[in-house]
XYZ file of C-alpha atoms in Angstrom:
489
model
C -7.761 -29.895 7.799
C -9.606 -31.989 5.205
C -8.906 -30.901 1.640
C -9.848 -32.239 -1.777
C -8.845 -31.409 -5.328
C -11.633 -31.688 -7.885
C -10.446 -31.842 -11.504
C -12.956 -31.273 -14.288
C -11.356 -32.056 -17.666
C -12.672 -31.662 -21.207
C -10.746 -31.574 -24.516
C -10.969 -27.773 -24.595
C -10.699 -26.795 -20.921
C -9.388 -28.049 -17.577
C -10.665 -26.690 -14.265
C -9.294 -27.481 -10.821
C -11.008 -26.619 -7.541
C -9.385 -26.789 -4.098
C -12.013 -27.470 -1.436
C -11.117 -27.224 2.269
C -13.655 -28.302 4.911
C -16.312 -28.375 2.212
C -15.680 -24.750 1.182
C -14.195 -23.724 -2.165
C -10.861 -21.926 -1.658
C -9.175 -21.806 -5.069
C -10.145 -22.233 -8.714
C -7.657 -22.729 -11.543
C -8.754 -22.671 -15.179
C -6.722 -23.476 -18.278
C -8.124 -23.406 -21.793
C -6.328 -25.194 -24.590
C -6.682 -22.177 -26.854
C -5.101 -19.908 -24.207
C -2.549 -21.906 -22.289
C -0.666 -19.972 -19.583
C 2.953 -19.037 -20.291
C 4.361 -18.851 -16.746
C 7.371 -21.138 -16.388
C 7.952 -21.475 -20.146
C 11.512 -20.907 -21.361
C 12.272 -19.230 -24.700
C 15.200 -18.228 -26.819
C 14.160 -14.586 -26.951
C 15.382 -11.770 -29.156
C 15.719 -8.189 -27.891
C 13.498 -6.106 -30.171
C 13.834 -2.753 -28.420
C 15.855 -1.270 -25.541
C 14.214 1.474 -23.437
C 16.871 3.237 -21.296
C 14.267 5.648 -19.906
C 12.329 2.710 -18.418
C 15.382 0.578 -17.602
C 13.738 -2.207 -19.585
C 13.681 -3.983 -22.926
C 11.012 -5.532 -25.119
C 11.731 -9.130 -26.087
C 10.243 -11.070 -28.987
C 9.302 -14.590 -27.874
C 6.970 -15.317 -30.769
C 3.844 -13.894 -29.110
C 1.464 -11.268 -30.483
C 2.676 -8.778 -27.856
C 6.360 -8.268 -27.127
C 7.358 -9.455 -23.647
C 8.836 -7.112 -21.034
C 12.254 -7.560 -19.417
C 13.252 -5.124 -16.663
C 16.897 -4.508 -15.745
C 16.258 -5.903 -12.247
C 15.131 -9.192 -13.815
C 18.406 -9.692 -15.659
C 20.388 -10.342 -12.471
C 19.881 -13.446 -10.275
C 17.270 -13.099 -7.581
C 14.780 -15.418 -5.928
C 12.414 -15.063 -3.012
C 14.167 -17.806 -1.075
C 17.569 -16.122 -1.217
C 18.280 -14.257 2.008
C 17.883 -10.486 1.829
C 21.556 -9.900 2.616
C 22.538 -11.981 -0.392
C 20.007 -10.165 -2.580
C 21.706 -6.878 -1.715
C 24.826 -8.099 -3.519
C 22.933 -8.046 -6.810
C 22.303 -4.541 -8.137
C 20.535 -3.907 -11.424
C 22.837 -2.191 -13.905
C 22.026 0.141 -16.778
C 19.782 -1.681 -19.249
C 21.769 -0.296 -22.199
C 24.910 -1.954 -20.806
C 23.165 -5.258 -20.072
C 21.453 -5.921 -23.413
C 21.492 -4.638 -26.986
C 18.920 -4.660 -29.752
C 18.935 -7.890 -31.767
C 20.638 -9.894 -28.995
C 19.515 -13.470 -28.282
C 18.767 -14.303 -24.650
C 17.501 -17.267 -22.683
C 14.422 -16.000 -20.830
C 11.624 -17.420 -18.706
C 8.081 -16.113 -18.272
C 7.294 -15.063 -14.696
C 3.970 -13.297 -15.374
C 1.360 -14.044 -18.013
C 0.173 -11.207 -20.264
C -2.289 -9.182 -18.190
C -4.761 -6.910 -19.986
C -2.835 -4.658 -22.348
C 0.549 -5.683 -20.932
C 2.775 -8.341 -22.453
C 4.341 -11.200 -20.515
C 7.033 -10.345 -17.956
C 10.360 -12.159 -18.288
C 13.451 -12.952 -16.274
C 16.876 -14.331 -17.164
C 17.031 -15.951 -13.709
C 15.899 -19.378 -14.943
C 14.362 -21.791 -12.431
C 13.090 -25.348 -12.993
C 10.705 -26.730 -10.355
C 10.074 -30.345 -9.465
C 8.375 -32.053 -6.527
C 10.895 -31.135 -3.814
C 13.528 -28.932 -5.455
C 13.914 -25.955 -7.733
C 17.035 -25.944 -9.924
C 18.773 -22.583 -10.429
C 21.083 -23.080 -13.441
C 24.405 -21.292 -13.174
C 24.059 -20.656 -9.433
C 26.001 -22.260 -6.592
C 23.441 -21.213 -3.986
C 21.350 -23.555 -1.812
C 18.230 -22.114 -0.212
C 15.336 -23.506 1.799
C 11.738 -22.315 1.603
C 10.889 -19.847 4.346
C 7.790 -21.893 5.148
C 10.007 -24.638 6.603
C 10.235 -23.248 10.133
C 12.305 -25.830 12.042
C 15.972 -24.798 12.051
C 17.118 -28.424 12.394
C 15.019 -29.464 9.386
C 16.222 -26.493 7.367
C 19.822 -27.407 8.053
C 19.208 -31.083 7.196
C 17.589 -30.231 3.879
C 20.263 -27.689 3.032
C 23.018 -30.227 3.701
C 21.387 -32.842 1.447
C 20.765 -30.378 -1.385
C 24.328 -29.020 -1.180
C 25.680 -32.464 -2.135
C 24.111 -32.146 -5.581
C 25.308 -28.624 -6.423
C 27.722 -28.622 -9.373
C 28.409 -26.607 -12.519
C 24.806 -27.134 -13.647
C 23.458 -25.058 -10.775
C 22.211 -24.762 -7.212
C 18.872 -25.542 -5.598
C 15.995 -24.160 -3.601
C 14.381 -26.747 -1.334
C 10.581 -26.455 -1.534
C 8.128 -26.635 1.373
C 6.933 -30.060 0.193
C 10.416 -31.464 0.961
C 9.895 -31.120 4.718
C 10.366 -34.628 6.093
C 11.450 -36.065 2.723
C 14.344 -38.523 2.657
C 17.724 -38.177 0.977
C 16.817 -40.636 -1.795
C 13.760 -38.604 -2.877
C 15.767 -35.386 -2.975
C 18.532 -37.078 -4.962
C 15.997 -38.360 -7.532
C 14.594 -34.861 -7.927
C 18.061 -33.367 -8.372
C 18.952 -35.888 -11.086
C 15.664 -35.328 -12.906
C 16.161 -31.545 -12.940
C 19.729 -31.823 -14.186
C 18.625 -34.110 -17.038
C 15.884 -31.651 -17.903
C 18.324 -28.723 -17.936
C 20.709 -30.680 -20.173
C 17.886 -31.234 -22.678
C 16.976 -27.523 -22.629
C 20.636 -26.593 -23.205
C 20.788 -28.966 -26.172
C 17.592 -27.556 -27.649
C 18.959 -24.031 -27.319
C 21.873 -24.871 -29.639
C 19.480 -25.988 -32.399
C 16.692 -23.466 -31.767
C 16.004 -20.302 -33.709
C 15.237 -16.939 -32.064
C 11.721 -16.808 -30.540
C 11.544 -20.620 -30.241
C 10.133 -22.169 -27.048
C 12.669 -24.472 -25.390
C 10.592 -25.690 -22.446
C 6.883 -25.660 -21.669
C 5.648 -25.994 -18.117
C 3.310 -28.843 -17.233
C -0.396 -28.718 -18.076
C -2.650 -27.422 -15.317
C -3.724 -30.760 -13.804
C -0.126 -32.020 -13.528
C 1.173 -28.663 -12.312
C -1.435 -28.454 -9.571
C -0.759 -31.996 -8.351
C 2.973 -31.189 -8.256
C 2.559 -27.858 -6.471
C -0.156 -28.910 -4.027
C 2.018 -31.704 -2.663
C 2.600 -29.696 0.515
C -1.156 -29.514 1.179
C -2.624 -32.400 3.181
C -5.006 -33.719 0.553
C -7.607 -36.372 1.366
C -8.635 -37.022 -2.235
C -7.896 -35.951 -5.785
C -11.014 -36.642 -7.855
C -10.852 -36.570 -11.665
C -13.888 -36.862 -13.922
C -11.934 -37.865 -17.056
C -10.776 -41.478 -17.428
C -7.948 -40.526 -19.815
C -6.606 -37.782 -17.539
C -6.964 -40.056 -14.501
C -4.724 -42.676 -16.140
C -2.178 -40.022 -17.187
C -2.092 -38.638 -13.654
C -1.663 -42.132 -12.232
C 1.552 -42.534 -14.237
C 2.757 -39.030 -13.358
C 2.022 -39.384 -9.654
C 3.566 -42.869 -9.516
C 6.838 -41.449 -10.852
C 7.026 -38.044 -9.184
C 4.609 -37.932 -6.219
C 4.143 -41.567 -5.135
C 2.677 -40.644 -1.749
C -0.392 -39.263 -3.561
C -1.061 -42.462 -5.535
C -3.713 -43.736 -3.125
C -5.396 -40.302 -3.089
C -6.259 -40.365 -6.810
C -9.836 -41.305 -7.539
C -11.765 -41.510 -10.809
C -15.172 -39.837 -10.501
C -17.790 -41.486 -12.747
C -20.791 -39.832 -11.087
C -23.867 -38.824 -13.052
C -23.921 -35.287 -11.646
C -21.024 -32.973 -12.661
C -18.035 -33.153 -10.340
C -18.226 -29.409 -9.593
C -21.722 -29.915 -8.166
C -20.273 -31.916 -5.253
C -19.488 -28.856 -3.142
C -21.594 -26.265 -4.983
C -18.457 -25.163 -6.845
C -20.278 -23.836 -9.910
C -22.419 -21.482 -7.829
C -19.391 -20.377 -5.797
C -17.588 -19.453 -9.019
C -20.593 -17.360 -10.088
C -20.639 -15.619 -6.701
C -16.907 -14.910 -7.027
C -17.678 -12.741 -10.059
C -20.010 -10.464 -8.080
C -18.955 -7.229 -6.366
C -20.833 -7.941 -3.150
C -19.782 -10.690 -0.731
C -22.218 -11.410 2.079
C -20.887 -12.139 5.584
C -22.702 -14.545 7.909
C -23.277 -11.815 10.489
C -25.183 -9.632 8.015
C -22.271 -7.419 7.040
C -20.782 -7.469 3.554
C -17.741 -6.689 1.412
C -17.638 -4.707 -1.826
C -14.731 -5.777 -4.058
C -13.779 -3.641 -7.053
C -11.002 -4.720 -9.405
C -9.376 -2.001 -11.525
C -6.314 -1.742 -13.756
C -4.223 -0.141 -10.992
C -5.429 -1.929 -7.874
C -8.185 -3.850 -6.110
C -10.233 -2.167 -3.400
C -12.164 -3.945 -0.643
C -14.757 -2.020 1.382
C -16.290 -3.488 4.557
C -19.772 -2.550 5.777
C -21.805 -3.654 8.819
C -24.965 -3.983 6.713
C -27.718 -5.660 8.722
C -25.373 -6.602 11.604
C -26.305 -4.544 14.694
C -24.258 -6.438 17.279
C -25.156 -7.245 20.865
C -23.175 -4.803 23.034
C -21.962 -1.456 21.654
C -20.977 0.141 18.351
C -17.215 -0.327 18.784
C -17.683 -4.043 19.510
C -20.008 -4.413 16.487
C -17.448 -2.773 14.218
C -14.613 -4.888 15.600
C -16.508 -8.163 15.170
C -17.484 -7.239 11.600
C -13.872 -6.398 10.724
C -12.591 -9.672 12.248
C -15.132 -11.676 10.253
C -14.191 -9.702 7.141
C -10.504 -10.688 7.418
C -11.397 -14.366 6.888
C -13.635 -13.529 3.932
C -10.990 -11.252 2.374
C -8.280 -13.921 2.555
C -10.601 -16.460 0.924
C -11.762 -14.069 -1.795
C -8.188 -13.103 -2.725
C -7.362 -16.781 -3.270
C -10.641 -17.636 -4.955
C -10.596 -14.667 -7.339
C -6.779 -14.850 -7.731
C -6.448 -11.126 -7.080
C -2.923 -9.733 -7.090
C -0.931 -6.532 -7.192
C -1.888 -3.634 -4.918
C -4.924 -4.244 -2.686
C -6.476 -1.505 -0.527
C -8.733 -2.638 2.327
C -11.083 -0.079 3.862
C -12.010 -1.563 7.222
C -14.775 0.112 9.229
C -13.114 2.844 11.302
C -11.938 1.680 14.720
C -10.848 3.947 17.588
C -9.378 1.213 19.792
C -5.700 0.606 18.951
C -5.843 -2.932 20.368
C -8.734 -3.724 18.033
C -6.663 -2.487 15.079
C -3.735 -4.722 16.035
C -6.011 -7.744 16.425
C -7.678 -7.138 13.046
C -4.267 -6.932 11.321
C -3.097 -10.084 13.118
C -6.296 -11.879 12.046
C -5.752 -10.881 8.410
C -2.116 -12.025 8.481
C -3.119 -15.345 10.047
C -5.915 -15.867 7.489
C -3.393 -15.391 4.672
C -0.948 -18.011 5.981
C -2.703 -20.754 3.976
C -2.386 -18.725 0.778
C 0.446 -20.056 -1.391
C 0.877 -16.655 -3.078
C 3.260 -14.356 -1.223
C 1.680 -11.253 0.315
C 2.772 -8.345 2.481
C 0.570 -6.160 4.685
C 1.228 -2.637 5.946
C -0.167 -1.041 9.107
C -3.272 1.138 9.167
C -2.659 4.402 7.312
C -3.617 7.854 8.594
C -6.880 7.470 6.664
C -7.630 4.095 8.273
C -6.781 2.064 5.179
C -4.700 -1.121 5.044
C -2.434 -1.414 2.024
C -1.234 -4.855 0.988
C 0.266 -6.599 -2.013
C -0.231 -10.137 -3.264
C 2.018 -11.741 -5.829
C 0.344 -11.895 -9.221
C 1.514 -14.308 -11.920
C -1.665 -15.261 -13.748
C -4.833 -13.410 -14.668
C -7.621 -13.104 -12.128
C -10.738 -15.269 -12.284
C -12.722 -12.296 -13.606
C -10.265 -11.660 -16.437
C -10.277 -15.356 -17.393
C -14.060 -15.744 -17.429
C -15.300 -12.281 -18.394
C -14.806 -9.680 -21.115
C -15.349 -5.929 -21.204
C -18.995 -4.868 -21.444
C -19.803 -3.722 -24.987
C -22.231 -1.116 -23.656
C -20.235 0.607 -20.904
C -16.721 -0.409 -22.124
C -15.505 -1.288 -18.659
C -16.842 1.791 -16.819
C -19.451 -0.245 -14.978
C -22.085 2.478 -15.579
C -24.188 3.801 -18.468
C -25.157 7.384 -19.207
C -28.763 8.040 -18.264
C -31.420 8.248 -20.956
C -31.851 11.949 -20.117
C -28.106 12.557 -20.684
C -28.261 10.843 -24.099
C -31.295 12.901 -25.091
C -29.477 16.168 -24.343
C -26.374 14.939 -26.201
C -28.546 14.281 -29.254
C -30.087 17.764 -29.061
C -26.604 19.348 -28.851
C -25.421 17.236 -31.802
C -28.348 18.418 -33.916
C -27.467 22.065 -33.151
C -23.793 21.443 -34.009
C -24.595 19.720 -37.334
C -27.182 22.380 -38.237
C -24.580 25.132 -37.850
C -21.979 23.287 -39.898
C -24.163 21.997 -42.763
C -27.228 22.997 -44.696
C -29.902 20.347 -44.176
C -33.659 20.348 -44.756
C -34.508 18.046 -41.848
C -32.934 15.625 -39.390
C -33.589 11.972 -38.552
C -32.366 10.651 -35.198
C -31.754 6.888 -34.886
C -31.614 5.834 -31.219
C -32.366 2.986 -28.818
C -35.959 2.236 -27.758
C -35.361 3.700 -24.273
C -34.187 7.022 -25.734
C -36.933 7.298 -28.355
C -39.577 6.586 -25.683
C -38.353 9.550 -23.637
C -38.189 11.818 -26.715
C -41.773 10.951 -27.549
C -42.846 11.353 -23.923
C -41.407 13.567 -21.183
C -38.782 15.251 -23.419
C -41.127 15.860 -26.363
C -41.322 19.558 -25.416
C -37.511 19.872 -25.691
C -37.658 18.364 -29.173
C -40.444 20.709 -30.193
C -38.579 23.756 -28.856
C -35.455 22.757 -30.839
C -37.512 22.393 -34.053
C -38.779 25.941 -33.565
C -35.250 27.185 -32.723
C -33.583 25.784 -35.885
C -36.694 25.994 -38.095
C -36.407 22.402 -39.294
C -38.231 19.120 -38.734
C -36.670 16.442 -36.507
C -37.907 12.840 -36.775
C -37.120 10.153 -34.189
C -36.549 6.596 -35.446
C -36.213 3.569 -33.128
C -33.318 1.160 -33.702
C -33.995 -1.962 -31.594
C -30.380 -3.219 -31.835
C -28.823 0.023 -30.578
C -27.426 0.151 -27.059
C -28.590 2.893 -24.718
C -25.635 5.176 -25.532
C -25.744 4.638 -29.310
C -27.356 7.152 -31.644
C -26.962 8.660 -35.129
C -28.060 12.058 -36.400
C -28.688 11.922 -40.143
C -29.261 14.952 -42.419
C -31.994 14.693 -45.021
């Protein structure tokens, strides 16, 4: 599969697009003013212990205190076998930490919405082929390496470098790598850990000891397992920096780097800008005429599938099945593109055929195999819904690019003009009963005042008769539809 990385760099923002077969699959954005925290290591200070939540708040120098759960204080990684994970049981948080205690912590999730960053004491340091686990004697191999012979070979090589500094996880990118490359990675990680340990001795509480790579370097490191045809960069300075980085750490990608001096923006090559705009919309059109509706909320993301204009060629059941199969490919792409994580509920069009249900689930699982974020899918529920989870570490594309609407405050809807008019009339009655006023002036948006002077003028007149006082309507052009003021004169 042909794949390209397009890197658009400016002094204030870096954007990376992964394009496969000419279609945008992933977008990563990092702004200098809001650098991501995932992977950073801090000397944290416990600011508050919450036994009722089995968690603690940790001060790492951020505006919001970070969150450390009891289960994140014991060693655990996704690559450790489940039987070995069972050995580690989270203890009582009050016995594990105390207020004012210094701890070495690492960010595993960026602050999301109103929540602070999530931390772990299970420190990991990634490089090209290996992940160092300080203080561990374990050697694991990524589950994506399927060949048993290759897994055993990699495990044997990595085991040679395990010492008091820690153990290793062998990454997917190491498949086929030689012993020399793995040894170089192991030495680099051990040197890095030694430097972090030295900094910790001199650091004060809340100091950052290690900052993960900038986006462009991190993506090149982590996308090593993807068969890339080209990595195009539109900044000469960043291109030269990446040349040095790749030459030292990912030499096999050296001939893939390419400086893009084109007159048109690099993101116009594969219509990336327009794809990003479409990824912010609720509705996703399918080629057949069907469509998806994607709604992202605080608790979960919901995906609804509809046949739309697709009428099929045979019968209703076949039409529904084909729409659902097509939707699985679109869902997998949209989850990656929008970077949606957490709980995801998919409402496929109801199917009666059990074989069709199995094939739709299998299609969704297969479509997600290219997604680097870990996900798990449950079977169809009694209500015909598919529940799934996708690992979330950074904010979604919508949260990065958008802010809450100042008019609806995140509801996604506005009260109708009629509703606002009746609220104003009730407010006038309430104020009239509480205070002695000669007359009232209502300041409202143009849409509301138009209705008061038109179709609802009789309601206004009736209220004037009811309270025996004059009511004047004043237009405020800068008011939103739901804004109004009732002033006593």
